[in-house]
Coordinates of C-alpha atoms in Angstrom, one line a residue:
X1 CA 0.0 0.1 0.0
X2 CA 1.2 3.6 -1.1
X3 CA 2.1 5.8 2.0
X4 CA 1.7 9.6 1.2
X5 CA 3.2 12.0 3.8
X6 CA 2.4 15.8 3.8
X7 CA 4.3 18.6 5.3
X8 CA 3.1 21.9 5.4
X9 CA 5.4 25.0 5.9
X10 CA 5.1 28.2 8.1
X11 CA 4.2 31.7 7.0
X12 CA 1.2 33.1 8.7
X13 CA -2.1 33.2 6.9
X14 CA -0.4 33.1 3.4
X15 CA 1.0 29.3 4.7
X16 CA -2.3 28.7 5.8
X17 CA -4.2 29.1 2.5
X18 CA -1.1 27.6 0.6
X19 CA -1.5 24.5 2.7
X20 CA -5.5 24.0 2.5
X21 CA -4.8 24.3 -1.3
X22 CA -2.3 21.6 -1.5
X23 CA -4.7 19.3 1.0
X24 CA -7.7 20.0 -1.5
X25 CA -5.7 19.0 -4.3
X26 CA -5.2 15.6 -2.4
X27 CA -9.1 15.5 -1.5
X28 CA -10.0 16.2 -5.2
X29 CA -7.8 13.6 -7.0
X30 CA -8.6 10.8 -4.5
X31 CA -4.8 10.7 -3.0
X32 CA -5.7 11.6 0.4
X33 CA -7.0 7.9 0.8
X34 CA -3.3 7.0 0.9
X35 CA -2.0 10.0 3.3
X36 CA -0.5 8.6 6.6
X37 CA 0.7 11.8 8.2
X38 CA 0.4 15.7 7.8
X39 CA 3.1 17.6 9.9
X40 CA 2.9 21.3 10.1
X41 CA 4.6 24.5 11.6
X42 CA 3.4 28.0 12.2
X43 CA 0.5 29.2 9.7
X44 CA 0.3 25.8 8.3
X45 CA -0.8 24.3 11.7
X46 CA -3.5 26.4 11.7
X47 CA -4.6 24.4 8.2
X48 CA -3.3 21.2 9.8
X49 CA -5.6 21.8 13.0
X50 CA -8.5 22.8 11.1
X51 CA -8.2 19.6 8.9
X52 CA -7.8 17.2 11.7
X53 CA -11.3 18.8 13.5
X54 CA -12.7 18.2 10.2
X55 CA -12.7 14.2 10.5
X56 CA -10.5 11.7 9.3
X57 CA -8.6 13.2 6.1
X58 CA -8.5 9.8 4.3
X59 CA -12.4 9.8 4.0
X60 CA -12.8 12.9 2.3
X61 CA -14.6 12.5 -1.1
X62 CA -16.1 15.6 -2.7
X63 CA -14.5 19.2 -2.7
X64 CA -17.5 21.1 -1.7
X65 CA -18.1 18.8 1.6
X66 CA -14.3 19.5 2.4
X67 CA -14.9 23.3 1.5
X68 CA -17.7 23.5 3.9
X69 CA -15.8 21.9 6.9
X70 CA -12.9 24.5 5.9
X71 CA -15.4 27.7 5.7
X72 CA -14.6 28.8 8.9
X73 CA -10.9 28.6 8.8
X74 CA -11.1 30.4 5.2
X75 CA -13.2 33.2 6.4
X76 CA -10.8 34.1 9.1
X77 CA -7.7 33.8 6.6
X78 CA -9.5 35.8 3.8
X79 CA -11.5 38.4 5.3
X80 CA -11.8 38.3 9.5
X81 CA -8.1 37.6 10.6
X82 CA -7.1 35.7 13.9
X83 CA -4.8 38.6 15.4
X84 CA -4.6 42.2 15.1
X85 CA -7.0 42.6 13.6
X86 CA -9.4 39.7 14.2
X87 CA -12.8 39.6 15.9
X88 CA -11.8 36.4 17.6
X89 CA -9.0 38.7 19.3
X90 CA -10.5 42.0 19.4
X91 CA -11.6 42.4 23.0
X92 CA -8.0 41.0 24.2
X93 CA -6.3 43.7 21.7
X94 CA -8.7 46.6 22.6
X95 CA -8.2 46.4 26.5
X96 CA -4.4 45.8 25.9
X97 CA -4.0 48.8 23.5
X98 CA -6.7 50.8 25.8
X99 CA -4.6 50.0 28.9
X100 CA -1.4 50.9 27.4
X101 CA -2.5 54.0 26.0
X102 CA -3.9 54.9 29.6
X103 CA -0.4 54.1 30.8
X104 CA 0.9 56.8 28.3
X105 CA -1.5 59.3 29.4
X106 CA -0.7 58.4 32.9
X107 CA 2.9 59.0 32.5
X108 CA 2.3 62.7 31.3
X109 CA 0.4 63.2 34.6
X110 CA 4.0 62.1 36.3
X111 CA 5.9 64.1 33.9
X112 CA 3.7 67.1 34.6
X113 CA 4.2 66.4 38.7
X114 CA 8.0 66.2 38.2
X115 CA 8.2 69.5 36.4
X116 CA 5.8 71.5 38.4
X117 CA 7.7 70.3 41.6
X118 CA 8.6 73.1 44.3
X119 CA 7.5 76.0 41.7
X120 CA 4.5 78.0 41.4
X121 CA 3.3 77.0 38.2
X122 CA 0.4 77.5 36.1
X123 CA -2.2 74.5 36.3
X124 CA -3.7 75.6 32.9
X125 CA -0.7 75.1 31.0
X126 CA 0.0 71.5 32.3
X127 CA -4.0 71.0 31.4
X128 CA -3.3 72.1 27.8
X129 CA 0.0 70.2 27.5
X130 CA -1.8 67.0 28.6
X131 CA -4.9 67.5 26.4
X132 CA -2.6 67.8 23.4
X133 CA -0.5 64.8 24.3
X134 CA -3.8 62.8 25.3
X135 CA -5.6 63.6 21.8
X136 CA -2.6 62.1 19.7
X137 CA -2.3 59.1 21.9
X138 CA -6.1 58.6 21.4
X139 CA -6.2 59.1 17.9
X140 CA -3.3 56.2 17.2
X141 CA -4.9 54.0 19.8
X142 CA -8.3 54.8 18.0
X143 CA -7.3 53.9 14.9
X144 CA -5.3 50.7 15.9
X145 CA -8.4 49.2 17.9
X146 CA -10.7 50.6 15.1
X147 CA -12.8 53.1 17.6
X148 CA -13.9 56.1 16.3
X149 CA -10.9 58.2 16.2
X150 CA -12.2 61.5 16.9
X151 CA -14.4 60.1 19.8
X152 CA -11.2 58.3 21.2
X153 CA -9.0 61.5 20.7
X154 CA -11.9 63.7 22.7
X155 CA -11.7 61.1 25.6
X156 CA -8.0 60.8 25.9
X157 CA -7.8 64.6 25.6
X158 CA -9.9 65.2 28.6
X159 CA -8.1 62.1 30.4
X160 CA -4.6 63.8 29.5
X161 CA -5.6 67.3 30.7
X162 CA -6.9 65.8 33.9
X163 CA -4.3 63.9 34.8
X164 CA -1.7 66.3 34.0
X165 CA -3.5 69.1 35.8
X166 CA -3.7 66.9 38.7
X167 CA 0.1 65.7 38.8
X168 CA 1.0 69.6 38.7
X169 CA -1.5 70.4 41.3
X170 CA -0.1 67.9 43.7
X171 CA 3.4 69.0 43.7
X172 CA 3.2 72.7 42.8
X173 CA 4.7 74.9 45.4
X174 CA 5.4 71.5 47.3
X175 CA 8.9 71.2 49.2
X176 CA 10.7 68.9 51.7
X177 CA 9.6 65.4 52.6
X178 CA 6.2 66.1 51.4
X179 CA 7.5 66.5 48.0
X180 CA 9.6 63.4 47.8
X181 CA 6.9 61.2 49.4
X182 CA 4.4 62.6 46.7
X183 CA 6.3 61.8 43.8
X184 CA 7.7 58.3 45.0
X185 CA 3.7 57.5 45.7
X186 CA 3.0 58.9 42.1
X187 CA 6.1 57.0 40.7
X188 CA 5.0 54.0 42.3
X189 CA 1.4 54.2 41.1
X190 CA 2.7 54.6 37.6
X191 CA 4.8 51.7 37.7
X192 CA 1.8 49.8 38.9
X193 CA 0.0 50.5 35.9
X194 CA 3.0 50.1 33.6
X195 CA 3.5 46.5 35.1
X196 CA -0.3 45.6 34.2
X197 CA 0.2 46.6 30.6
X198 CA 3.4 44.5 30.4
X199 CA 1.3 41.7 31.9
X200 CA -1.6 42.4 29.5
X201 CA 0.9 42.6 26.4
X202 CA 2.7 39.4 27.3
X203 CA -0.8 37.6 27.2
X204 CA -0.8 37.8 23.5
X205 CA 0.1 34.1 22.8
X206 CA -2.7 33.1 25.2
X207 CA -5.1 35.4 23.7
X208 CA -4.6 33.5 20.1
X209 CA -4.9 30.1 21.9
X210 CA -8.2 31.2 23.4
X211 CA -9.4 32.4 20.4
X212 CA -8.7 29.0 18.4
X213 CA -9.9 27.2 21.4
X214 CA -13.3 28.7 21.2
X215 CA -13.4 29.0 17.5
X216 CA -11.7 27.1 14.8
X217 CA -10.4 24.2 17.0
X218 CA -13.7 23.8 19.3
X219 CA -15.0 20.5 20.0
X220 CA -17.7 19.9 17.3
X221 CA -20.3 18.8 19.5
X222 CA -19.2 19.8 23.0
X223 CA -18.8 22.9 24.7
X224 CA -15.1 22.7 25.0
X225 CA -11.8 23.3 23.2
X226 CA -10.7 19.9 21.1
X227 CA -8.0 18.1 22.8
X228 CA -5.4 16.2 20.8
X229 CA -6.9 12.9 21.9
X230 CA -10.2 14.1 20.4
X231 CA -9.1 14.0 16.9
X232 CA -10.3 11.1 15.4
X233 CA -8.5 10.0 12.1
X234 CA -6.5 7.4 10.7
X235 CA -4.1 10.4 9.5
X236 CA -1.4 11.4 11.9
X237 CA -1.7 15.1 12.5
X238 CA 1.9 16.3 13.6
X239 CA 1.7 19.6 14.8
X240 CA 5.7 20.9 15.3
X241 CA 7.2 23.5 17.7
X242 CA 10.9 24.3 18.4
X243 CA 12.0 23.5 21.9
X244 CA 13.9 26.2 23.4
X245 CA 15.7 24.0 25.9
X246 CA 16.8 21.0 23.8
X247 CA 17.1 23.1 20.4
X248 CA 15.1 20.3 18.8
X249 CA 11.8 19.8 17.3
X250 CA 8.9 18.7 19.6
X251 CA 5.9 17.1 18.3
X252 CA 2.3 17.1 19.1
X253 CA 0.2 14.5 17.7
X254 CA -3.3 12.9 18.7
X255 CA -1.6 9.7 20.5
X256 CA 1.5 11.3 21.8
X257 CA 3.7 14.3 22.6
X258 CA 7.4 13.3 21.6
X259 CA 10.7 15.2 22.1
X260 CA 14.2 13.3 21.9
X261 CA 15.3 14.8 25.1
X262 CA 11.8 14.5 26.8
X263 CA 11.0 11.4 25.5
X264 CA 7.2 10.2 24.8
X265 CA 4.0 10.6 26.3
X266 CA 1.1 8.9 25.5
X267 CA -1.4 10.3 28.2
X268 CA -0.7 13.9 27.5
X269 CA -2.7 14.3 24.4
X270 CA -6.0 13.9 26.4
X271 CA -5.0 17.0 28.8
X272 CA -3.4 19.2 26.1
X273 CA -5.6 20.8 23.5
X274 CA -5.3 21.3 19.9
X275 CA -5.3 24.8 20.4
X276 CA -2.4 25.0 22.5
X277 CA -0.4 22.9 20.3
X278 CA -1.4 25.2 17.2
X279 CA -0.5 28.1 19.2
X280 CA 2.5 27.1 20.1
X281 CA 3.9 26.0 16.6
X282 CA 2.9 29.7 15.6
X283 CA 4.6 31.4 18.3
X284 CA 6.7 33.7 16.1
X285 CA 9.9 35.2 17.9
X286 CA 9.3 38.9 18.6
X287 CA 5.6 38.6 17.9
X288 CA 4.8 36.1 20.5
X289 CA 6.6 34.9 23.9
X290 CA 7.5 31.2 24.3
X291 CA 4.9 28.7 25.2
X292 CA 5.0 26.8 28.4
X293 CA 3.0 23.9 28.1
X294 CA 2.2 21.7 31.1
X295 CA 2.7 18.4 29.8
X296 CA 2.9 15.9 32.6
X297 CA 5.4 13.0 32.7
X298 CA 7.4 11.5 29.8
X299 CA 8.9 8.2 29.3
X300 CA 12.6 8.3 27.5
X301 CA 15.0 6.0 26.7
X302 CA 17.4 5.4 29.5
X303 CA 20.5 6.4 27.6
X304 CA 19.0 10.2 27.8
X305 CA 20.8 11.6 30.7
X306 CA 20.6 15.5 30.1
X307 CA 18.4 16.7 31.8
X308 CA 18.7 14.5 34.8
X309 CA 15.2 13.8 34.9
X310 CA 12.5 13.9 32.2
X311 CA 10.7 17.3 32.8
X312 CA 7.3 17.7 33.0
X313 CA 6.7 20.7 30.8
X314 CA 8.4 22.1 27.6
X315 CA 9.1 25.5 26.6
X316 CA 8.3 26.1 22.7
X317 CA 8.6 29.0 19.9
X318 CA 7.6 28.7 16.5
X319 CA 8.2 25.3 14.8
X320 CA 9.7 27.5 11.8
X321 CA 12.5 28.5 13.9
X322 CA 13.7 24.7 13.6
X323 CA 12.0 23.6 10.4
X324 CA 9.9 26.1 8.4
X325 CA 8.9 23.2 6.0
X326 CA 7.9 20.6 9.0
X327 CA 9.5 17.9 6.2
X328 CA 11.7 16.6 9.7
X329 CA 8.5 14.6 10.8
X330 CA 8.5 12.5 7.8
X331 CA 12.5 12.8 6.6
X332 CA 13.5 11.5 10.0
X333 CA 11.1 9.1 11.1
X334 CA 12.9 5.9 9.9
X335 CA 15.6 7.0 12.4
X336 CA 12.8 8.1 15.3
X337 CA 11.1 5.1 15.2
X338 CA 14.5 3.1 15.8
X339 CA 15.2 4.8 19.0
X340 CA 11.5 5.2 20.3
X341 CA 9.8 1.7 20.4
X342 CA 6.1 3.3 21.4
X343 CA 6.1 5.6 17.9
X344 CA 6.4 1.8 15.9
X345 CA 2.7 1.0 16.7
X346 CA 1.4 4.4 15.5
X347 CA 2.7 5.2 12.2
X348 CA 4.9 3.7 9.6
X349 CA 7.2 6.0 7.5
X350 CA 5.8 7.4 3.9
X351 CA 7.0 6.3 0.6
X352 CA 5.9 9.8 -1.0
X353 CA 6.5 13.2 0.8
X354 CA 4.6 16.4 -0.4
X355 CA 5.9 19.6 0.9
X356 CA 4.0 22.3 0.7
X357 CA 6.3 25.4 0.8
X358 CA 4.9 28.8 1.5
X359 CA 8.0 30.2 2.9
X360 CA 8.7 33.8 1.9
X361 CA 10.9 34.4 -1.0
X362 CA 13.9 36.6 -0.2
X363 CA 14.8 39.0 -2.9
X364 CA 16.5 42.4 -2.9
X365 CA 15.2 44.3 -0.1
X366 CA 16.7 47.7 0.1
X367 CA 17.6 48.9 3.8
X368 CA 16.5 52.3 4.1
X369 CA 15.9 52.9 7.5
X370 CA 17.8 55.8 9.2
X371 CA 17.0 56.0 13.0
X372 CA 18.9 54.4 15.2
X373 CA 16.6 52.6 17.4
X374 CA 14.7 51.5 14.1
X375 CA 17.7 50.6 12.4
X376 CA 18.6 48.1 15.3
X377 CA 14.7 46.6 15.0
X378 CA 14.6 46.2 11.4
X379 CA 17.9 44.7 11.5
X380 CA 16.5 41.8 14.2
X381 CA 13.8 41.3 11.9
X382 CA 15.9 41.0 8.9
X383 CA 18.3 38.7 10.8
X384 CA 15.5 36.6 11.6
X385 CA 14.4 36.5 8.2
X386 CA 17.8 35.3 6.6
X387 CA 18.0 32.6 9.0
X388 CA 15.0 31.2 8.0
X389 CA 15.5 31.7 4.6
X390 CA 19.2 29.9 4.7
X391 CA 17.9 27.0 6.9
X392 CA 15.1 26.5 4.5
X393 CA 17.0 26.7 1.4
X394 CA 19.4 24.1 2.7
X395 CA 16.6 21.6 4.0
X396 CA 15.1 22.1 0.4
X397 CA 18.2 21.4 -1.3
X398 CA 19.0 18.2 0.9
X399 CA 15.3 16.7 0.2
X400 CA 15.5 17.8 -3.6
X401 CA 18.9 15.4 -3.6
X402 CA 17.2 12.8 -1.2
X403 CA 14.4 12.5 -3.7
X404 CA 16.7 12.2 -6.4
X405 CA 19.1 9.5 -5.0
X406 CA 15.8 7.7 -3.9
X407 CA 14.4 7.6 -7.5
X408 CA 17.7 6.2 -9.1
X409 CA 18.1 3.4 -6.6
X410 CA 14.3 2.8 -6.3
X411 CA 14.8 2.8 -2.5
X412 CA 13.9 5.5 0.2
X413 CA 11.7 8.6 0.2
X414 CA 10.5 10.2 -2.8
X415 CA 8.7 13.2 -3.1
X416 CA 7.6 16.6 -4.4
X417 CA 8.0 20.5 -3.2
X418 CA 5.5 22.7 -4.3
X419 CA 7.0 25.9 -4.1
X420 CA 5.4 29.2 -3.7
X421 CA 7.5 31.2 -6.0
X422 CA 7.5 28.2 -8.7
X423 CA 4.7 27.7 -11.2
X424 CA 3.5 24.4 -11.9
X425 CA 4.6 24.7 -15.7
X426 CA 8.2 24.8 -14.7
X427 CA 8.0 21.2 -13.2
X428 CA 6.3 19.7 -16.1
X429 CA 8.2 21.1 -18.8
X430 CA 11.4 19.9 -16.9
X431 CA 10.2 16.5 -17.4
X432 CA 8.5 16.6 -20.9
X433 CA 11.4 15.4 -23.0
X434 CA 11.6 11.5 -23.5
X435 CA 9.5 8.5 -24.3
X436 CA 8.8 7.2 -20.6
X437 CA 5.8 7.4 -18.5
X438 CA 7.4 10.6 -16.7
X439 CA 7.6 12.2 -20.1
X440 CA 4.5 11.3 -21.3
X441 CA 2.4 12.7 -18.2
X442 CA 4.8 15.6 -18.3
X443 CA 3.6 16.5 -21.5
X444 CA -0.1 15.9 -20.8
X445 CA 0.3 18.3 -17.7
X446 CA 1.7 21.0 -19.9
X447 CA -1.3 20.8 -22.1
X448 CA -3.8 20.8 -19.5
X449 CA -1.8 23.8 -17.7
X450 CA -1.7 26.0 -21.1
X451 CA -5.5 25.3 -21.3
X452 CA -5.8 27.1 -17.6
X453 CA -3.6 30.2 -17.9
X454 CA -0.7 31.2 -20.1
X455 CA 2.8 30.8 -18.9
X456 CA 2.7 34.9 -18.3
X457 CA -0.2 34.4 -16.2
X458 CA 1.1 31.7 -14.0
X459 CA 4.1 33.6 -13.4
X460 CA 2.1 36.6 -12.5
X461 CA 0.2 34.6 -9.9
X462 CA 3.5 33.1 -8.6
X463 CA 4.9 36.8 -8.4
X464 CA 1.9 37.9 -6.5
X465 CA 1.6 34.8 -4.3
X466 CA 5.4 34.8 -3.1
X467 CA 4.9 38.5 -1.7
X468 CA 1.9 37.8 0.2
X469 CA 3.0 39.0 3.6
X470 CA 3.3 37.1 6.8
X471 CA 0.6 37.9 8.8
X472 CA -2.0 36.7 11.1
X473 CA -4.6 39.4 9.8
X474 CA -7.2 39.1 6.8
X475 CA -5.0 38.5 3.4
X476 CA -8.2 38.9 1.2
X477 CA -10.5 36.7 -0.9
X478 CA -9.1 37.3 -3.8
X479 CA -5.5 36.2 -2.5
X480 CA -6.7 33.3 -0.6
X481 CA -8.1 31.7 -3.5
X482 CA -5.1 32.4 -5.9
X483 CA -2.7 31.1 -3.2
X484 CA -5.1 27.8 -3.0
X485 CA -5.4 27.5 -6.7
X486 CA -1.5 28.2 -7.3
X487 CA -0.9 25.2 -4.7
X488 CA -3.5 23.1 -5.5
X489 CA -2.4 22.9 -9.1
X490 CA 1.4 22.5 -8.3
X491 CA 0.4 19.8 -6.0
X492 CA -1.6 17.5 -8.3
X493 CA 0.7 18.2 -11.2
X494 CA 3.6 17.3 -9.1
X495 CA 2.3 14.1 -7.8
X496 CA 0.6 13.0 -11.2
X497 CA 3.9 13.9 -13.5
X498 CA 6.5 12.6 -10.9
X499 CA 5.0 9.8 -9.5
X500 CA 1.9 8.8 -11.4
X501 CA -0.5 9.2 -8.4
X502 CA -3.9 10.9 -8.7
X503 CA -5.0 12.9 -11.6
X504 CA -4.6 16.4 -13.1
X505 CA -7.9 18.3 -11.9
X506 CA -8.9 22.0 -12.3
X507 CA -9.2 24.1 -9.2
X508 CA -12.8 24.3 -8.1
X509 CA -12.5 28.1 -7.4
X510 CA -16.2 28.6 -7.3
X511 CA -16.7 26.1 -4.6
X512 CA -14.2 27.4 -2.3
X513 CA -15.2 31.2 -3.0
X514 CA -18.9 30.3 -2.3
X515 CA -17.6 28.5 1.2
X516 CA -16.0 31.8 2.0
X517 CA -19.4 33.7 1.4
X518 CA -21.5 31.3 3.3
X519 CA -22.5 32.1 6.8
X520 CA -23.4 29.4 9.6

């Protein structure tokens, strides 16, 4: 029996749409019946979680039914957004940014108190200053949280004026110990407010997890989040994260949690929600703090002595930090099965691996930032992007070489990498010369693709898709459909041409567009 593994990459909602397009192609061509695993990182894990919730992936037979199951996720990706903006996290974002604005305005009051200390100050000037600064803060915060900006600015101006007037009134003309006591009390109060703002801000990962648990990854029949153990599927849905203590990949799945140094836990999936796993997998450094997940005890090989005892919690970051293509699960599974006996009864290694890679391409990007602090922050973001790009490029080249050797020897893992910056025509045309079955299928695919779009149209589509930003906000209906069509067609063509799996199939764009427009 043929066994197909699927690995879907990170890249925010761009990667979610790309992964769903690739998985939709497997359903349309019937190849999903042979899928044994879907591994994922970051934005691809949102797609993996949605498909896991939809039942056994191998049992889907019609695009319309599959699209209907994915409709809530497609709406979030295309038009609603998950985080900043996103209705599921709007209350958290509003509270956090509103409180941050209040902290800044309270700082104006503290500043007024410091300036007026010991002087006979004109309070009206301080009130005016506080009102102007408050209005500016309210205008900015109102735009970020989508409040009416004029109303937000007016309320903030009033608050700023009152706090600045009050701060100055408390210290003007005050001297000696009374002044110092007043300033210390005001400073302590402001630090308390600032600390609360930091606490709120640090909860953004939990806010996303809660939004997933109560929305896309909620139990379909019970009023609670879906746990990993609730996933009822013959397909092993593996959500990957980066272990910040061991520097290895960590794996969440319906029947186990596994890390090389931690070992394996078959009890934890009943306690850990699918939303927890997906959020940990998507905890992009800088955007979200590391996730600390209570797992309970692991069982590990006695040869592992560092750490001295198996931990009962893991500290995790975005899975793409370690492997942004999520191929490590299948490409290293044979070795993993040799060192972890309990895994052997859960999944056999795949024969064919489909890698749906939506990693953002790196072209020339002028560095035009001039401010010292801004230059440092942008530099950190660029550093992260370069690290992702280099590690992904090397992994991709290693996989391509491995697939080539396996094809030539007739042994080992083969597959296809579905790249966001490549067109399906390039894959088909590369194998069209010759008289073997691969060449025959390649020529068939060239004719099929020509009937859909011209070469220039395919290239324009790939160019647009490769520049979609990495975001958890809405990317637009047309963009979502373009990404899905591109991934769908590339997956179907790659599997059919190279391995004779499935068939050439048109992307049912109208079906998925209708699913996005439908309301429950």
